mmCIF file of C-alpha atoms in Angstrom:
data_model
loop_
_atom_site.group_PDB
_atom_site.id
_atom_site.type_symbol
_atom_site.label_atom_id
_atom_site.label_comp_id
_atom_site.label_asym_id
_atom_site.label_seq_id
_atom_site.Cartn_x
_atom_site.Cartn_y
_atom_site.Cartn_z
ATOM 1 C CA UNK A 20 -142.362 190.653 86.960
ATOM 2 C CA UNK A 21 -144.436 193.720 87.821
ATOM 3 C CA UNK A 22 -147.520 194.482 85.710
ATOM 4 C CA UNK A 23 -149.112 197.933 85.969
ATOM 5 C CA UNK A 24 -152.839 198.268 85.262
ATOM 6 C CA UNK A 25 -154.997 201.245 84.432
ATOM 7 C CA UNK A 26 -158.715 200.567 83.997
ATOM 8 C CA UNK A 27 -161.372 203.245 84.583
ATOM 9 C CA UNK A 28 -163.702 200.725 86.242
ATOM 10 C CA UNK A 29 -162.155 199.698 89.587
ATOM 11 C CA UNK A 30 -164.126 196.447 89.863
ATOM 12 C CA UNK A 31 -162.834 195.266 86.479
ATOM 13 C CA UNK A 32 -159.328 196.393 87.335
ATOM 14 C CA UNK A 33 -159.555 194.230 90.470
ATOM 15 C CA UNK A 34 -160.658 191.185 88.447
ATOM 16 C CA UNK A 35 -157.777 191.613 86.032
ATOM 17 C CA UNK A 36 -155.316 192.272 88.848
ATOM 18 C CA UNK A 37 -156.391 189.129 90.686
ATOM 19 C CA UNK A 38 -155.862 187.044 87.545
ATOM 20 C CA UNK A 39 -152.406 188.517 86.936
ATOM 21 C CA UNK A 40 -151.472 187.916 90.575
ATOM 22 C CA UNK A 41 -152.690 184.304 90.403
ATOM 23 C CA UNK A 42 -150.463 183.805 87.344
ATOM 24 C CA UNK A 43 -147.420 184.580 89.493
ATOM 25 C CA UNK A 44 -146.855 188.222 88.569
ATOM 26 C CA UNK A 45 -147.006 191.238 90.844
ATOM 27 C CA UNK A 46 -149.593 193.969 90.218
ATOM 28 C CA UNK A 47 -149.602 197.745 90.596
ATOM 29 C CA UNK A 48 -152.694 199.867 89.907
ATOM 30 C CA UNK A 49 -151.904 203.238 88.340
ATOM 31 C CA UNK A 50 -153.882 206.451 88.923
ATOM 32 C CA UNK A 51 -156.081 207.857 86.139
ATOM 33 C CA UNK A 52 -154.254 209.374 83.216
ATOM 34 C CA UNK A 53 -156.022 212.674 83.902
ATOM 35 C CA UNK A 54 -153.789 213.006 86.979
ATOM 36 C CA UNK A 55 -150.856 213.544 84.650
ATOM 37 C CA UNK A 56 -148.145 211.403 83.119
ATOM 38 C CA UNK A 57 -145.694 211.636 86.006
ATOM 39 C CA UNK A 58 -146.980 208.639 88.053
ATOM 40 C CA UNK A 59 -146.830 206.509 84.904
ATOM 41 C CA UNK A 60 -143.360 207.644 83.869
ATOM 42 C CA UNK A 61 -141.834 207.325 87.347
ATOM 43 C CA UNK A 62 -143.472 204.025 88.306
ATOM 44 C CA UNK A 63 -141.279 200.940 88.222
ATOM 45 C CA UNK A 64 -143.020 198.222 86.224
ATOM 46 C CA UNK A 65 -142.290 195.802 83.395
ATOM 47 C CA UNK A 66 -145.528 196.077 81.401
ATOM 48 C CA UNK A 67 -148.521 198.427 81.296
ATOM 49 C CA UNK A 68 -152.126 197.395 80.602
ATOM 50 C CA UNK A 69 -154.660 200.111 79.783
ATOM 51 C CA UNK A 70 -158.274 200.304 78.720
ATOM 52 C CA UNK A 71 -158.652 203.566 76.764
ATOM 53 C CA UNK A 72 -162.139 202.928 75.396
ATOM 54 C CA UNK A 73 -164.506 203.632 78.286
ATOM 55 C CA UNK A 74 -163.870 207.135 79.616
ATOM 56 C CA UNK A 75 -161.886 208.801 76.843
ATOM 57 C CA UNK A 76 -163.313 210.520 73.784
ATOM 58 C CA UNK A 77 -160.038 210.097 71.912
ATOM 59 C CA UNK A 78 -158.706 206.568 72.546
ATOM 60 C CA UNK A 79 -156.015 207.002 69.872
ATOM 61 C CA UNK A 80 -154.574 209.987 71.734
ATOM 62 C CA UNK A 81 -154.812 208.143 75.055
ATOM 63 C CA UNK A 82 -152.745 205.221 73.764
ATOM 64 C CA UNK A 83 -150.284 207.559 72.045
ATOM 65 C CA UNK A 84 -149.646 209.406 75.310
ATOM 66 C CA UNK A 85 -149.383 206.133 77.221
ATOM 67 C CA UNK A 86 -146.817 204.933 74.688
ATOM 68 C CA UNK A 87 -144.757 208.088 75.211
ATOM 69 C CA UNK A 88 -144.935 207.606 78.982
ATOM 70 C CA UNK A 89 -143.789 203.986 79.135
ATOM 71 C CA UNK A 90 -141.000 204.285 76.564
ATOM 72 C CA UNK A 91 -139.866 200.877 75.352
ATOM 73 C CA UNK A 92 -141.712 198.941 78.041
ATOM 74 C CA UNK A 93 -144.484 196.687 76.647
ATOM 75 C CA UNK A 94 -147.982 198.174 76.392
ATOM 76 C CA UNK A 95 -151.232 196.221 76.001
ATOM 77 C CA UNK A 96 -154.553 197.890 75.259
ATOM 78 C CA UNK A 97 -157.788 196.203 76.329
ATOM 79 C CA UNK A 98 -161.236 196.625 74.826
ATOM 80 C CA UNK A 99 -164.224 195.422 76.803
ATOM 81 C CA UNK A 100 -166.205 195.347 73.563
ATOM 82 C CA UNK A 101 -163.824 192.884 71.871
ATOM 83 C CA UNK A 102 -164.013 195.159 68.828
ATOM 84 C CA UNK A 103 -161.719 194.840 65.815
ATOM 85 C CA UNK A 104 -161.958 198.612 65.304
ATOM 86 C CA UNK A 105 -160.828 199.190 68.905
ATOM 87 C CA UNK A 106 -157.859 196.880 68.464
ATOM 88 C CA UNK A 107 -156.827 198.564 65.212
ATOM 89 C CA UNK A 108 -156.988 202.005 66.880
ATOM 90 C CA UNK A 109 -154.798 200.817 69.758
ATOM 91 C CA UNK A 110 -152.215 199.153 67.535
ATOM 92 C CA UNK A 111 -152.107 202.161 65.242
ATOM 93 C CA UNK A 112 -151.456 204.448 68.210
ATOM 94 C CA UNK A 113 -148.455 202.426 69.382
ATOM 95 C CA UNK A 114 -149.698 199.579 71.589
ATOM 96 C CA UNK A 115 -147.610 196.414 71.351
ATOM 97 C CA UNK A 116 -150.739 194.292 71.548
ATOM 98 C CA UNK A 117 -154.505 194.768 71.769
ATOM 99 C CA UNK A 118 -157.118 192.306 72.911
ATOM 100 C CA UNK A 119 -160.780 192.109 73.840
ATOM 101 C CA UNK A 120 -160.708 190.722 77.345
ATOM 102 C CA UNK A 121 -164.232 190.353 78.696
ATOM 103 C CA UNK A 122 -164.612 186.646 79.632
ATOM 104 C CA UNK A 123 -161.250 186.095 77.957
ATOM 105 C CA UNK A 124 -158.734 186.288 80.793
ATOM 106 C CA UNK A 125 -156.694 183.188 79.778
ATOM 107 C CA UNK A 126 -155.840 184.792 76.421
ATOM 108 C CA UNK A 127 -155.014 188.114 78.080
ATOM 109 C CA UNK A 128 -152.644 186.354 80.492
ATOM 110 C CA UNK A 129 -151.013 184.439 77.639
ATOM 111 C CA UNK A 130 -150.450 187.673 75.725
ATOM 112 C CA UNK A 131 -148.968 189.340 78.820
ATOM 113 C CA UNK A 132 -146.565 186.437 79.332
ATOM 114 C CA UNK A 133 -145.579 186.457 75.654
ATOM 115 C CA UNK A 134 -144.858 190.175 75.603
ATOM 116 C CA UNK A 135 -142.833 190.013 78.801
ATOM 117 C CA UNK A 136 -140.832 187.089 77.454
ATOM 118 C CA UNK A 137 -140.068 188.827 74.161
ATOM 119 C CA UNK A 138 -139.141 192.082 75.869
ATOM 120 C CA UNK A 139 -136.712 190.314 78.202
ATOM 121 C CA UNK A 140 -135.057 188.456 75.334
ATOM 122 C CA UNK A 141 -134.738 191.687 73.352
ATOM 123 C CA UNK A 142 -133.053 193.263 76.363
ATOM 124 C CA UNK A 143 -130.720 190.295 76.778
ATOM 125 C CA UNK A 144 -132.654 188.852 79.713
ATOM 126 C CA UNK A 145 -134.075 185.430 80.458
ATOM 127 C CA UNK A 146 -135.839 183.843 83.386
ATOM 128 C CA UNK A 147 -139.193 182.676 84.663
ATOM 129 C CA UNK A 148 -140.883 183.318 87.983
ATOM 130 C CA UNK A 149 -138.360 184.458 90.578
ATOM 131 C CA UNK A 150 -135.306 183.736 88.392
ATOM 132 C CA UNK A 151 -133.605 186.555 86.435
ATOM 133 C CA UNK A 152 -130.701 186.033 84.027
ATOM 134 C CA UNK A 153 -128.891 188.968 82.397
ATOM 135 C CA UNK A 154 -127.098 187.619 79.331
ATOM 136 C CA UNK A 155 -125.085 190.792 78.778
ATOM 137 C CA UNK A 156 -123.666 191.209 82.289
ATOM 138 C CA UNK A 157 -123.798 187.429 82.936
ATOM 139 C CA UNK A 158 -125.689 188.082 86.162
ATOM 140 C CA UNK A 159 -128.134 185.704 87.847
ATOM 141 C CA UNK A 160 -130.633 186.512 90.600
ATOM 142 C CA UNK A 161 -133.209 184.346 92.292
ATOM 143 C CA UNK A 162 -135.851 186.043 94.438
ATOM 144 C CA UNK A 163 -133.662 189.152 94.410
ATOM 145 C CA UNK A 164 -130.582 187.275 95.665
ATOM 146 C CA UNK A 165 -127.418 187.430 93.551
ATOM 147 C CA UNK A 166 -126.028 184.043 92.489
ATOM 148 C CA UNK A 167 -122.448 183.945 91.211
ATOM 149 C CA UNK A 168 -121.824 181.336 88.528
ATOM 150 C CA UNK A 169 -118.715 180.394 86.532
ATOM 151 C CA UNK A 170 -118.925 180.252 82.742
ATOM 152 C CA UNK A 171 -120.091 176.651 82.211
ATOM 153 C CA UNK A 172 -122.734 176.772 84.921
ATOM 154 C CA UNK A 173 -124.046 180.099 83.632
ATOM 155 C CA UNK A 174 -124.315 178.691 80.093
ATOM 156 C CA UNK A 175 -126.095 175.581 81.365
ATOM 157 C CA UNK A 176 -128.640 177.680 83.242
ATOM 158 C CA UNK A 177 -129.164 180.075 80.332
ATOM 159 C CA UNK A 178 -129.835 177.221 77.911
ATOM 160 C CA UNK A 179 -132.344 175.626 80.271
ATOM 161 C CA UNK A 180 -134.012 179.026 80.837
ATOM 162 C CA UNK A 181 -134.593 179.448 77.104
ATOM 163 C CA UNK A 182 -137.056 176.536 77.207
ATOM 164 C CA UNK A 183 -138.516 176.582 80.740
ATOM 165 C CA UNK A 184 -140.504 173.507 81.813
ATOM 166 C CA UNK A 185 -139.172 171.519 78.868
ATOM 167 C CA UNK A 186 -136.383 168.943 79.307
ATOM 168 C CA UNK A 187 -133.075 169.278 77.479
ATOM 169 C CA UNK A 188 -131.150 166.087 76.861
ATOM 170 C CA UNK A 189 -127.574 165.491 77.900
ATOM 171 C CA UNK A 190 -126.568 165.556 74.231
ATOM 172 C CA UNK A 191 -128.304 168.869 73.637
ATOM 173 C CA UNK A 192 -126.454 170.412 76.575
ATOM 174 C CA UNK A 193 -123.123 169.019 75.386
ATOM 175 C CA UNK A 194 -123.717 170.658 72.014
ATOM 176 C CA UNK A 195 -124.946 173.983 73.419
ATOM 177 C CA UNK A 196 -122.444 174.466 76.251
ATOM 178 C CA UNK A 197 -119.347 172.493 75.236
ATOM 179 C CA UNK A 198 -119.827 172.576 71.428
ATOM 180 C CA UNK A 199 -119.491 168.797 71.295
ATOM 181 C CA UNK A 200 -121.384 166.834 68.647
ATOM 182 C CA UNK A 201 -120.484 163.536 70.323
ATOM 183 C CA UNK A 202 -120.703 162.116 73.823
ATOM 184 C CA UNK A 203 -117.194 162.004 75.328
ATOM 185 C CA UNK A 204 -118.304 159.439 77.873
ATOM 186 C CA UNK A 205 -117.529 161.619 80.861
ATOM 187 C CA UNK A 206 -119.809 162.914 83.612
ATOM 188 C CA UNK A 207 -119.115 166.591 82.948
ATOM 189 C CA UNK A 208 -122.789 167.468 82.491
ATOM 190 C CA UNK A 209 -123.775 165.708 85.713
ATOM 191 C CA UNK A 210 -120.967 167.346 87.691
ATOM 192 C CA UNK A 211 -121.785 170.855 86.488
ATOM 193 C CA UNK A 212 -125.524 170.319 87.013
ATOM 194 C CA UNK A 213 -124.829 169.226 90.598
ATOM 195 C CA UNK A 214 -122.804 172.368 91.228
ATOM 196 C CA UNK A 215 -125.477 174.501 89.578
ATOM 197 C CA UNK A 216 -128.210 172.978 91.736
ATOM 198 C CA UNK A 217 -126.224 173.742 94.861
ATOM 199 C CA UNK A 218 -126.200 177.429 93.964
ATOM 200 C CA UNK A 219 -129.611 177.938 92.342
ATOM 201 C CA UNK A 220 -131.748 175.722 94.600
ATOM 202 C CA UNK A 221 -130.024 175.403 97.962
ATOM 203 C CA UNK A 222 -131.558 177.674 100.588
ATOM 204 C CA UNK A 223 -134.673 178.465 98.530
ATOM 205 C CA UNK A 224 -138.234 177.274 99.081
ATOM 206 C CA UNK A 225 -138.419 174.873 96.140
ATOM 207 C CA UNK A 226 -136.057 173.343 93.551
ATOM 208 C CA UNK A 227 -136.104 174.851 90.072
ATOM 209 C CA UNK A 228 -133.642 172.413 88.474
ATOM 210 C CA UNK A 229 -135.022 168.917 87.947
ATOM 211 C CA UNK A 230 -133.810 165.677 86.388
ATOM 212 C CA UNK A 231 -136.382 164.149 84.036
ATOM 213 C CA UNK A 232 -135.727 160.433 83.852
ATOM 214 C CA UNK A 233 -134.763 159.321 80.376
ATOM 215 C CA UNK A 234 -135.061 162.846 78.966
ATOM 216 C CA UNK A 235 -132.470 165.090 80.624
ATOM 217 C CA UNK A 236 -132.817 168.217 82.723
ATOM 218 C CA UNK A 237 -135.388 170.965 82.998
ATOM 219 C CA UNK A 238 -135.782 174.364 84.650
ATOM 220 C CA UNK A 239 -139.137 174.630 86.386
ATOM 221 C CA UNK A 240 -140.783 178.050 86.298
ATOM 222 C CA UNK A 241 -142.895 177.433 89.393
ATOM 223 C CA UNK A 242 -143.346 174.828 92.163
ATOM 224 C CA UNK A 243 -145.517 171.779 91.595
#
């Protein structure tokens, strides 16, 4: 996922960008808003972070214009002062979230991840890290590479992607994918998981699909 950042203080923008990058997301720094809306509108990114409270006399108007520029993409407003009034201004102007971030980077990163996750689900998309799943077009990509999956394997992957890093039992997968409330005593789950692994993991740097002994299967969002 690509996170765009605008902060009027370059040193603080660098700190935030480094934290976002360390969390496994890509970063793009946007030019000042005074340069016009065009770079913001035309830039390809999944979420925009702005701090409108340091160099703007009208933060409400700043956030309102930013909202119009990014359309339906998620927008987070930061306040270095960690002020309730600042957060209320940002939310009232159209920000999806607002947070005081000085010495509070873990919460900022958690809010970024939550907004990205909700926006992907709303758009019919799932996936963590380098995996992308389009539920509408039934399309899967890993690290930009298209992976073609038949129906059962796609449904298996989608169900695992809904709860990344958490194991799903064999019974849960039988219910979700095959609509079976009982165990038929066959190895259908194991067979389809083996085929899915061959397509999702083979040829990539690390395996995303793991067997958790005694618990089932899990989709890992990042390498160990």
